[in-house]
């Protein structure tokens, strides 16, 4: 064995070792610098939260009657109809309903959906009709 060779079982304590799986040199990581602690995020307890001014409407459930009787249904969370059979949009604030033929059907956000105009009328809604201009 030459004089400058090191025996395989004699390793200097600060020497670089190699990973036996990849044969790549492995250097010990330097100690991490102490990072300042950040305070935890402030969370208000549930009792301190104020309730929403408008209650959330549940998604439509075909086994449960809607907000205006069994022939009505609440809109889905995105506002769309709960099923293909619901084609009449109802506005609970004005108590008007809009069939697909209404000029305001596309821009009306349904607060309730009905299957037929008769179902909407039975729930107390009135069909949209354009206002007539007053004549003098």
GROMACS .gro file of N, CA and C in nm:
model
  408
    1UNK      N    1   0.087  -0.116   0.000
    1UNK     CA    2   0.000   0.000   0.000
    1UNK      C    3   0.091   0.122   0.000
    2UNK      N    4   0.066   0.218  -0.090
    2UNK     CA    5   0.153   0.336  -0.096
    2UNK      C    6   0.136   0.420   0.030
    3UNK      N    7   0.231   0.506   0.055
    3UNK     CA    8   0.234   0.585   0.178
    3UNK      C    9   0.122   0.689   0.182
    4UNK      N   10   0.082   0.746   0.067
    4UNK     CA   11  -0.022   0.849   0.068
    4UNK      C   12  -0.163   0.790   0.058
    5UNK      N   13  -0.177   0.661   0.044
    5UNK     CA   14  -0.308   0.598   0.036
    5UNK      C   15  -0.364   0.582   0.176
    6UNK      N   16  -0.494   0.589   0.187
    6UNK     CA   17  -0.564   0.576   0.315
    6UNK      C   18  -0.636   0.443   0.315
    7UNK      N   19  -0.628   0.375   0.423
    7UNK     CA   20  -0.699   0.248   0.434
    7UNK      C   21  -0.849   0.273   0.426
    8UNK      N   22  -0.928   0.180   0.365
    8UNK     CA   23  -1.070   0.202   0.346
    8UNK      C   24  -1.146   0.222   0.477
    9UNK      N   25  -1.103   0.164   0.587
    9UNK     CA   26  -1.177   0.180   0.711
    9UNK      C   27  -1.132   0.301   0.791
   10UNK      N   28  -1.031   0.373   0.747
   10UNK     CA   29  -0.985   0.492   0.817
   10UNK      C   30  -1.030   0.614   0.739
   11UNK      N   31  -1.127   0.692   0.792
   11UNK     CA   32  -1.181   0.810   0.725
   11UNK      C   33  -1.163   0.927   0.819
   12UNK      N   34  -1.117   1.037   0.763
   12UNK     CA   35  -1.099   1.157   0.843
   12UNK      C   36  -1.236   1.208   0.884
   13UNK      N   37  -1.252   1.263   1.006
   13UNK     CA   38  -1.384   1.304   1.053
   13UNK      C   39  -1.446   1.416   0.972
   14UNK      N   40  -1.370   1.507   0.913
   14UNK     CA   41  -1.429   1.617   0.837
   14UNK      C   42  -1.422   1.594   0.687
   15UNK      N   43  -1.399   1.474   0.643
   15UNK     CA   44  -1.386   1.443   0.502
   15UNK      C   45  -1.525   1.432   0.439
   16UNK      N   46  -1.532   1.452   0.308
   16UNK     CA   47  -1.655   1.439   0.233
   16UNK      C   48  -1.676   1.291   0.207
   17UNK      N   49  -1.798   1.244   0.232
   17UNK     CA   50  -1.831   1.104   0.208
   17UNK      C   51  -1.911   1.093   0.081
   18UNK      N   52  -1.933   0.973   0.032
   18UNK     CA   53  -2.014   0.956  -0.089
   18UNK      C   54  -2.136   0.874  -0.056
   19UNK      N   55  -2.241   0.902  -0.131
   19UNK     CA   56  -2.367   0.832  -0.113
   19UNK      C   57  -2.350   0.694  -0.175
   20UNK      N   58  -2.375   0.586  -0.100
   20UNK     CA   59  -2.351   0.453  -0.155
   20UNK      C   60  -2.447   0.419  -0.269
   21UNK      N   61  -2.563   0.485  -0.279
   21UNK     CA   62  -2.659   0.453  -0.385
   21UNK      C   63  -2.621   0.520  -0.515
   22UNK      N   64  -2.582   0.648  -0.511
   22UNK     CA   65  -2.554   0.722  -0.634
   22UNK      C   66  -2.407   0.747  -0.657
   23UNK      N   67  -2.324   0.719  -0.562
   23UNK     CA   68  -2.180   0.745  -0.568
   23UNK      C   69  -2.149   0.893  -0.585
   24UNK      N   70  -2.244   0.981  -0.554
   24UNK     CA   71  -2.220   1.125  -0.559
   24UNK      C   72  -2.167   1.169  -0.423
   25UNK      N   73  -2.078   1.267  -0.424
   25UNK     CA   74  -2.030   1.316  -0.296
   25UNK      C   75  -2.142   1.381  -0.217
   26UNK      N   76  -2.147   1.355  -0.088
   26UNK     CA   77  -2.248   1.412   0.001
   26UNK      C   78  -2.176   1.500   0.101
   27UNK      N   79  -2.215   1.627   0.107
   27UNK     CA   80  -2.156   1.721   0.200
   27UNK      C   81  -2.258   1.751   0.307
   28UNK      N   82  -2.217   1.748   0.432
   28UNK     CA   83  -2.314   1.780   0.536
   28UNK      C   84  -2.366   1.922   0.521
   29UNK      N   85  -2.495   1.943   0.545
   29UNK     CA   86  -2.557   2.074   0.530
   29UNK      C   87  -2.513   2.164   0.644
   30UNK      N   88  -2.494   2.293   0.614
   30UNK     CA   89  -2.458   2.386   0.722
   30UNK      C   90  -2.577   2.406   0.813
   31UNK      N   91  -2.554   2.440   0.938
   31UNK     CA   92  -2.667   2.462   1.029
   31UNK      C   93  -2.753   2.577   0.979
   32UNK      N   94  -2.885   2.562   0.989
   32UNK     CA   95  -2.978   2.664   0.941
   32UNK      C   96  -2.974   2.785   1.033
   33UNK      N   97  -2.987   2.903   0.970
   33UNK     CA   98  -2.991   3.026   1.048
   33UNK      C   99  -3.126   3.035   1.117
   34UNK      N  100  -3.127   3.089   1.234
   34UNK     CA  101  -3.251   3.102   1.310
   34UNK      C  102  -3.340   3.206   1.243
   35UNK      N  103  -3.463   3.164   1.206
   35UNK     CA  104  -3.558   3.257   1.142
   35UNK      C  105  -3.647   3.316   1.251
   36UNK      N  106  -3.684   3.442   1.235
   36UNK     CA  107  -3.772   3.502   1.336
   36UNK      C  108  -3.909   3.433   1.333
   37UNK      N  109  -3.967   3.414   1.449
   37UNK     CA  110  -4.099   3.351   1.456
   37UNK      C  111  -4.205   3.449   1.410
   38UNK      N  112  -4.299   3.400   1.331
   38UNK     CA  113  -4.410   3.484   1.289
   38UNK      C  114  -4.529   3.450   1.378
   39UNK      N  115  -4.603   3.550   1.419
   39UNK     CA  116  -4.718   3.523   1.505
   39UNK      C  117  -4.825   3.449   1.425
   40UNK      N  118  -4.906   3.364   1.488
   40UNK     CA  119  -5.011   3.293   1.416
   40UNK      C  120  -5.115   3.392   1.364
   41UNK      N  121  -5.181   3.353   1.256
   41UNK     CA  122  -5.285   3.438   1.197
   41UNK      C  123  -5.398   3.455   1.296
   42UNK      N  124  -5.456   3.574   1.297
   42UNK     CA  125  -5.566   3.602   1.388
   42UNK      C  126  -5.694   3.548   1.328
   43UNK      N  127  -5.764   3.467   1.403
   43UNK     CA  128  -5.890   3.410   1.359
   43UNK      C  129  -5.997   3.446   1.460
   44UNK      N  130  -6.104   3.504   1.408
   44UNK     CA  131  -6.214   3.537   1.499
   44UNK      C  132  -6.291   3.410   1.532
   45UNK      N  133  -6.331   3.394   1.655
   45UNK     CA  134  -6.411   3.276   1.690
   45UNK      C  135  -6.546   3.283   1.618
   46UNK      N  136  -6.605   3.168   1.599
   46UNK     CA  137  -6.732   3.161   1.525
   46UNK      C  138  -6.839   3.247   1.589
   47UNK      N  139  -6.841   3.258   1.721
   47UNK     CA  140  -6.944   3.336   1.788
   47UNK      C  141  -6.930   3.485   1.758
   48UNK      N  142  -6.811   3.532   1.724
   48UNK     CA  143  -6.789   3.674   1.699
   48UNK      C  144  -6.821   3.713   1.555
   49UNK      N  145  -6.839   3.617   1.465
   49UNK     CA  146  -6.871   3.648   1.325
   49UNK      C  147  -7.014   3.696   1.314
   50UNK      N  148  -7.033   3.794   1.227
   50UNK     CA  149  -7.168   3.845   1.207
   50UNK      C  150  -7.238   3.758   1.103
   51UNK      N  151  -7.365   3.733   1.121
   51UNK     CA  152  -7.437   3.651   1.022
   51UNK      C  153  -7.457   3.730   0.893
   52UNK      N  154  -7.469   3.657   0.784
   52UNK     CA  155  -7.492   3.718   0.655
   52UNK      C  156  -7.630   3.783   0.655
   53UNK      N  157  -7.646   3.898   0.589
   53UNK     CA  158  -7.778   3.961   0.586
   53UNK      C  159  -7.880   3.878   0.509
   54UNK      N  160  -7.833   3.800   0.410
   54UNK     CA  161  -7.924   3.714   0.334
   54UNK      C  162  -7.890   3.569   0.363
   55UNK      N  163  -7.985   3.490   0.406
   55UNK     CA  164  -7.955   3.349   0.432
   55UNK      C  165  -7.923   3.277   0.301
   56UNK      N  166  -7.835   3.181   0.309
   56UNK     CA  167  -7.800   3.102   0.190
   56UNK      C  168  -7.912   3.005   0.161
   57UNK      N  169  -7.940   2.990   0.032
   57UNK     CA  170  -8.042   2.895  -0.007
   57UNK      C  171  -7.975   2.760  -0.033
   58UNK      N  172  -8.037   2.653   0.012
   58UNK     CA  173  -7.979   2.522  -0.015
   58UNK      C  174  -7.992   2.486  -0.162
   59UNK      N  175  -7.904   2.401  -0.209
   59UNK     CA  176  -7.913   2.354  -0.348
   59UNK      C  177  -8.039   2.271  -0.362
   60UNK      N  178  -8.088   2.260  -0.483
   60UNK     CA  179  -8.212   2.189  -0.508
   60UNK      C  180  -8.197   2.041  -0.475
   61UNK      N  181  -8.299   1.988  -0.411
   61UNK     CA  182  -8.304   1.847  -0.378
   61UNK      C  183  -8.435   1.795  -0.436
   62UNK      N  184  -8.430   1.702  -0.532
   62UNK     CA  185  -8.553   1.658  -0.596
   62UNK      C  186  -8.652   1.591  -0.500
   63UNK      N  187  -8.604   1.541  -0.387
   63UNK     CA  188  -8.694   1.476  -0.292
   63UNK      C  189  -8.757   1.573  -0.193
   64UNK      N  190  -8.718   1.699  -0.198
   64UNK     CA  191  -8.767   1.797  -0.102
   64UNK      C  192  -8.837   1.910  -0.178
   65UNK      N  193  -8.951   1.958  -0.129
   65UNK     CA  194  -9.018   2.068  -0.198
   65UNK      C  195  -8.932   2.194  -0.198
   66UNK      N  196  -8.948   2.274  -0.304
   66UNK     CA  197  -8.870   2.396  -0.317
   66UNK      C  198  -8.922   2.506  -0.226
   67UNK      N  199  -8.865   2.626  -0.237
   67UNK     CA  200  -8.903   2.736  -0.149
   67UNK      C  201  -9.046   2.785  -0.170
   68UNK      N  202  -9.107   2.755  -0.286
   68UNK     CA  203  -9.244   2.798  -0.313
   68UNK      C  204  -9.333   2.679  -0.347
   69UNK      N  205  -9.310   2.567  -0.281
   69UNK     CA  206  -9.395   2.450  -0.299
   69UNK      C  207  -9.325   2.339  -0.376
   70UNK      N  208  -9.395   2.227  -0.395
   70UNK     CA  209  -9.333   2.110  -0.456
   70UNK      C  210  -9.295   2.127  -0.602
   71UNK      N  211  -9.357   2.222  -0.673
   71UNK     CA  212  -9.324   2.240  -0.815
   71UNK      C  213  -9.215   2.344  -0.835
   72UNK      N  214  -9.152   2.390  -0.728
   72UNK     CA  215  -9.045   2.488  -0.738
   72UNK      C  216  -8.916   2.427  -0.687
   73UNK      N  217  -8.804   2.491  -0.722
   73UNK     CA  218  -8.673   2.443  -0.675
   73UNK      C  219  -8.580   2.562  -0.659
   74UNK      N  220  -8.493   2.552  -0.561
   74UNK     CA  221  -8.390   2.654  -0.542
   74UNK      C  222  -8.285   2.638  -0.651
   75UNK      N  223  -8.221   2.747  -0.691
   75UNK     CA  224  -8.116   2.734  -0.793
   75UNK      C  225  -7.994   2.662  -0.737
   76UNK      N  226  -7.913   2.609  -0.825
   76UNK     CA  227  -7.786   2.550  -0.786
   76UNK      C  228  -7.693   2.662  -0.739
   77UNK      N  229  -7.582   2.630  -0.671
   77UNK     CA  230  -7.493   2.736  -0.621
   77UNK      C  231  -7.449   2.837  -0.726
   78UNK      N  232  -7.437   2.794  -0.852
   78UNK     CA  233  -7.396   2.888  -0.957
   78UNK      C  234  -7.516   2.963  -1.018
   79UNK      N  235  -7.637   2.939  -0.967
   79UNK     CA  236  -7.756   3.009  -1.015
   79UNK      C  237  -7.830   2.936  -1.125
   80UNK      N  238  -7.775   2.826  -1.174
   80UNK     CA  239  -7.837   2.756  -1.286
   80UNK      C  240  -7.954   2.670  -1.238
   81UNK      N  241  -8.029   2.619  -1.337
   81UNK     CA  242  -8.146   2.537  -1.308
   81UNK      C  243  -8.103   2.404  -1.247
   82UNK      N  244  -8.181   2.352  -1.153
   82UNK     CA  245  -8.146   2.226  -1.089
   82UNK      C  246  -8.167   2.104  -1.178
   83UNK      N  247  -8.234   2.120  -1.289
   83UNK     CA  248  -8.257   2.010  -1.382
   83UNK      C  249  -8.314   2.063  -1.512
   84UNK      N  250  -8.311   1.981  -1.618
   84UNK     CA  251  -8.359   2.028  -1.748
   84UNK      C  252  -8.509   2.057  -1.751
   85UNK      N  253  -8.585   2.001  -1.658
   85UNK     CA  254  -8.730   2.025  -1.656
   85UNK      C  255  -8.766   2.161  -1.598
   86UNK      N  256  -8.673   2.226  -1.530
   86UNK     CA  257  -8.697   2.359  -1.473
   86UNK      C  258  -8.653   2.464  -1.574
   87UNK      N  259  -8.751   2.531  -1.636
   87UNK     CA  260  -8.720   2.629  -1.741
   87UNK      C  261  -8.774   2.768  -1.711
   88UNK      N  262  -8.850   2.784  -1.605
   88UNK     CA  263  -8.912   2.912  -1.572
   88UNK      C  264  -8.835   2.975  -1.458
   89UNK      N  265  -8.785   3.098  -1.480
   89UNK     CA  266  -8.710   3.170  -1.377
   89UNK      C  267  -8.805   3.258  -1.297
   90UNK      N  268  -8.793   3.251  -1.165
   90UNK     CA  269  -8.875   3.334  -1.079
   90UNK      C  270  -8.791   3.431  -1.000
   91UNK      N  271  -8.841   3.554  -0.983
   91UNK     CA  272  -8.774   3.655  -0.904
   91UNK      C  273  -8.859   3.676  -0.779
   92UNK      N  274  -8.805   3.635  -0.665
   92UNK     CA  275  -8.882   3.639  -0.540
   92UNK      C  276  -8.908   3.782  -0.494
   93UNK      N  277  -8.821   3.876  -0.526
   93UNK     CA  278  -8.841   4.015  -0.483
   93UNK      C  279  -8.960   4.080  -0.551
   94UNK      N  280  -8.973   4.058  -0.681
   94UNK     CA  281  -9.083   4.120  -0.756
   94UNK      C  282  -9.202   4.026  -0.773
   95UNK      N  283  -9.182   3.898  -0.741
   95UNK     CA  284  -9.283   3.794  -0.761
   95UNK      C  285  -9.325   3.784  -0.908
   96UNK      N  286  -9.228   3.809  -0.996
   96UNK     CA  287  -9.250   3.791  -1.140
   96UNK      C  288  -9.176   3.666  -1.186
   97UNK      N  289  -9.231   3.600  -1.289
   97UNK     CA  290  -9.159   3.489  -1.349
   97UNK      C  291  -9.134   3.517  -1.496
   98UNK      N  292  -9.030   3.456  -1.549
   98UNK     CA  293  -8.989   3.478  -1.687
   98UNK      C  294  -8.974   3.343  -1.758
   99UNK      N  295  -9.059   3.319  -1.859
   99UNK     CA  296  -9.040   3.200  -1.942
   99UNK      C  297  -8.926   3.226  -2.040
  100UNK      N  298  -8.875   3.125  -2.109
  100UNK     CA  299  -8.767   3.147  -2.205
  100UNK      C  300  -8.801   3.249  -2.314
  101UNK      N  301  -8.927   3.273  -2.340
  101UNK     CA  302  -8.966   3.370  -2.443
  101UNK      C  303  -8.961   3.514  -2.393
  102UNK      N  304  -8.942   3.536  -2.265
  102UNK     CA  305  -8.936   3.672  -2.209
  102UNK      C  306  -8.810   3.743  -2.256
  103UNK      N  307  -8.819   3.872  -2.289
  103UNK     CA  308  -8.699   3.945  -2.330
  103UNK      C  309  -8.596   3.959  -2.217
  104UNK      N  310  -8.638   3.941  -2.093
  104UNK     CA  311  -8.546   3.954  -1.979
  104UNK      C  312  -8.501   3.818  -1.924
  105UNK      N  313  -8.535   3.711  -1.992
  105UNK     CA  314  -8.499   3.577  -1.944
  105UNK      C  315  -8.348   3.561  -1.928
  106UNK      N  316  -8.271   3.605  -2.025
  106UNK     CA  317  -8.126   3.589  -2.023
  106UNK      C  318  -8.057   3.666  -1.912
  107UNK      N  319  -8.109   3.782  -1.878
  107UNK     CA  320  -8.043   3.863  -1.776
  107UNK      C  321  -8.105   3.851  -1.637
  108UNK      N  322  -8.212   3.772  -1.625
  108UNK     CA  323  -8.273   3.751  -1.494
  108UNK      C  324  -8.196   3.644  -1.419
  109UNK      N  325  -8.159   3.675  -1.296
  109UNK     CA  326  -8.096   3.576  -1.209
  109UNK      C  327  -8.209   3.507  -1.132
  110UNK      N  328  -8.227   3.380  -1.157
  110UNK     CA  329  -8.337   3.307  -1.095
  110UNK      C  330  -8.312   3.291  -0.945
  111UNK      N  331  -8.411   3.330  -0.868
  111UNK     CA  332  -8.407   3.306  -0.724
  111UNK      C  333  -8.486   3.180  -0.690
  112UNK      N  334  -8.569   3.138  -0.785
  112UNK     CA  335  -8.644   3.013  -0.775
  112UNK      C  336  -8.672   2.967  -0.919
  113UNK      N  337  -8.678   2.836  -0.937
  113UNK     CA  338  -8.707   2.779  -1.069
  113UNK      C  339  -8.839   2.702  -1.062
  114UNK      N  340  -8.915   2.709  -1.173
  114UNK     CA  341  -9.041   2.635  -1.186
  114UNK      C  342  -9.036   2.550  -1.311
  115UNK      N  343  -9.120   2.445  -1.310
  115UNK     CA  344  -9.128   2.358  -1.428
  115UNK      C  345  -9.216   2.419  -1.538
  116UNK      N  346  -9.328   2.478  -1.497
  116UNK     CA  347  -9.422   2.534  -1.594
  116UNK      C  348  -9.471   2.670  -1.547
  117UNK      N  349  -9.524   2.751  -1.638
  117UNK     CA  350  -9.583   2.879  -1.597
  117UNK      C  351  -9.700   2.859  -1.499
  118UNK      N  352  -9.773   2.749  -1.514
  118UNK     CA  353  -9.885   2.722  -1.423
  118UNK      C  354  -9.834   2.699  -1.280
  119UNK      N  355  -9.718   2.633  -1.267
  119UNK     CA  356  -9.659   2.612  -1.134
  119UNK      C  357  -9.621   2.745  -1.070
  120UNK      N  358  -9.568   2.837  -1.151
  120UNK     CA  359  -9.529   2.968  -1.099
  120UNK      C  360  -9.652   3.048  -1.056
  121UNK      N  361  -9.757   3.042  -1.136
  121UNK     CA  362  -9.881   3.113  -1.102
  121UNK      C  363  -9.941   3.055  -0.974
  122UNK      N  364  -9.938   2.922  -0.960
  122UNK     CA  365  -9.992   2.858  -0.840
  122UNK      C  366  -9.913   2.898  -0.715
  123UNK      N  367  -9.785   2.933  -0.732
  123UNK     CA  368  -9.703   2.976  -0.618
  123UNK      C  369  -9.718   3.125  -0.589
  124UNK      N  370  -9.802   3.195  -0.667
  124UNK     CA  371  -9.826   3.337  -0.641
  124UNK      C  372  -9.745   3.432  -0.728
  125UNK      N  373  -9.676   3.382  -0.828
  125UNK     CA  374  -9.598   3.466  -0.919
  125UNK      C  375  -9.684   3.512  -1.035
  126UNK      N  376  -9.643   3.623  -1.096
  126UNK     CA  377  -9.712   3.680  -1.211
  126UNK      C  378  -9.618   3.679  -1.329
  127UNK      N  379  -9.671   3.653  -1.446
  127UNK     CA  380  -9.589   3.653  -1.568
  127UNK      C  381  -9.541   3.794  -1.598
  128UNK      N  382  -9.417   3.805  -1.645
  128UNK     CA  383  -9.365   3.936  -1.684
  128UNK      C  384  -9.445   3.985  -1.803
  129UNK      N  385  -9.483   4.112  -1.799
  129UNK     CA  386  -9.550   4.177  -1.912
  129UNK      C  387  -9.490   4.315  -1.924
  130UNK      N  388  -9.457   4.358  -2.048
  130UNK     CA  389  -9.400   4.494  -2.062
  130UNK      C  390  -9.500   4.599  -2.016
  131UNK      N  391  -9.447   4.702  -1.954
  131UNK     CA  392  -9.534   4.812  -1.908
  131UNK      C  393  -9.579   4.895  -2.027
  132UNK      N  394  -9.700   4.938  -2.017
  132UNK     CA  395  -9.753   5.025  -2.123
  132UNK      C  396  -9.722   5.168  -2.089
  133UNK      N  397  -9.683   5.241  -2.188
  133UNK     CA  398  -9.654   5.383  -2.167
  133UNK      C  399  -9.785   5.458  -2.144
  134UNK      N  400  -9.781   5.550  -2.053
  134UNK     CA  401  -9.899   5.630  -2.023
  134UNK      C  402  -9.925   5.726  -2.139
  135UNK      N  403 -10.049   5.734  -2.179
  135UNK     CA  404 -10.087   5.828  -2.285
  135UNK      C  405 -10.166   5.941  -2.223
  136UNK      N  406 -10.154   6.058  -2.283
  136UNK     CA  407 -10.225   6.177  -2.230
  136UNK      C  408 -10.334   6.218  -2.319
   0.00000   0.00000   0.00000
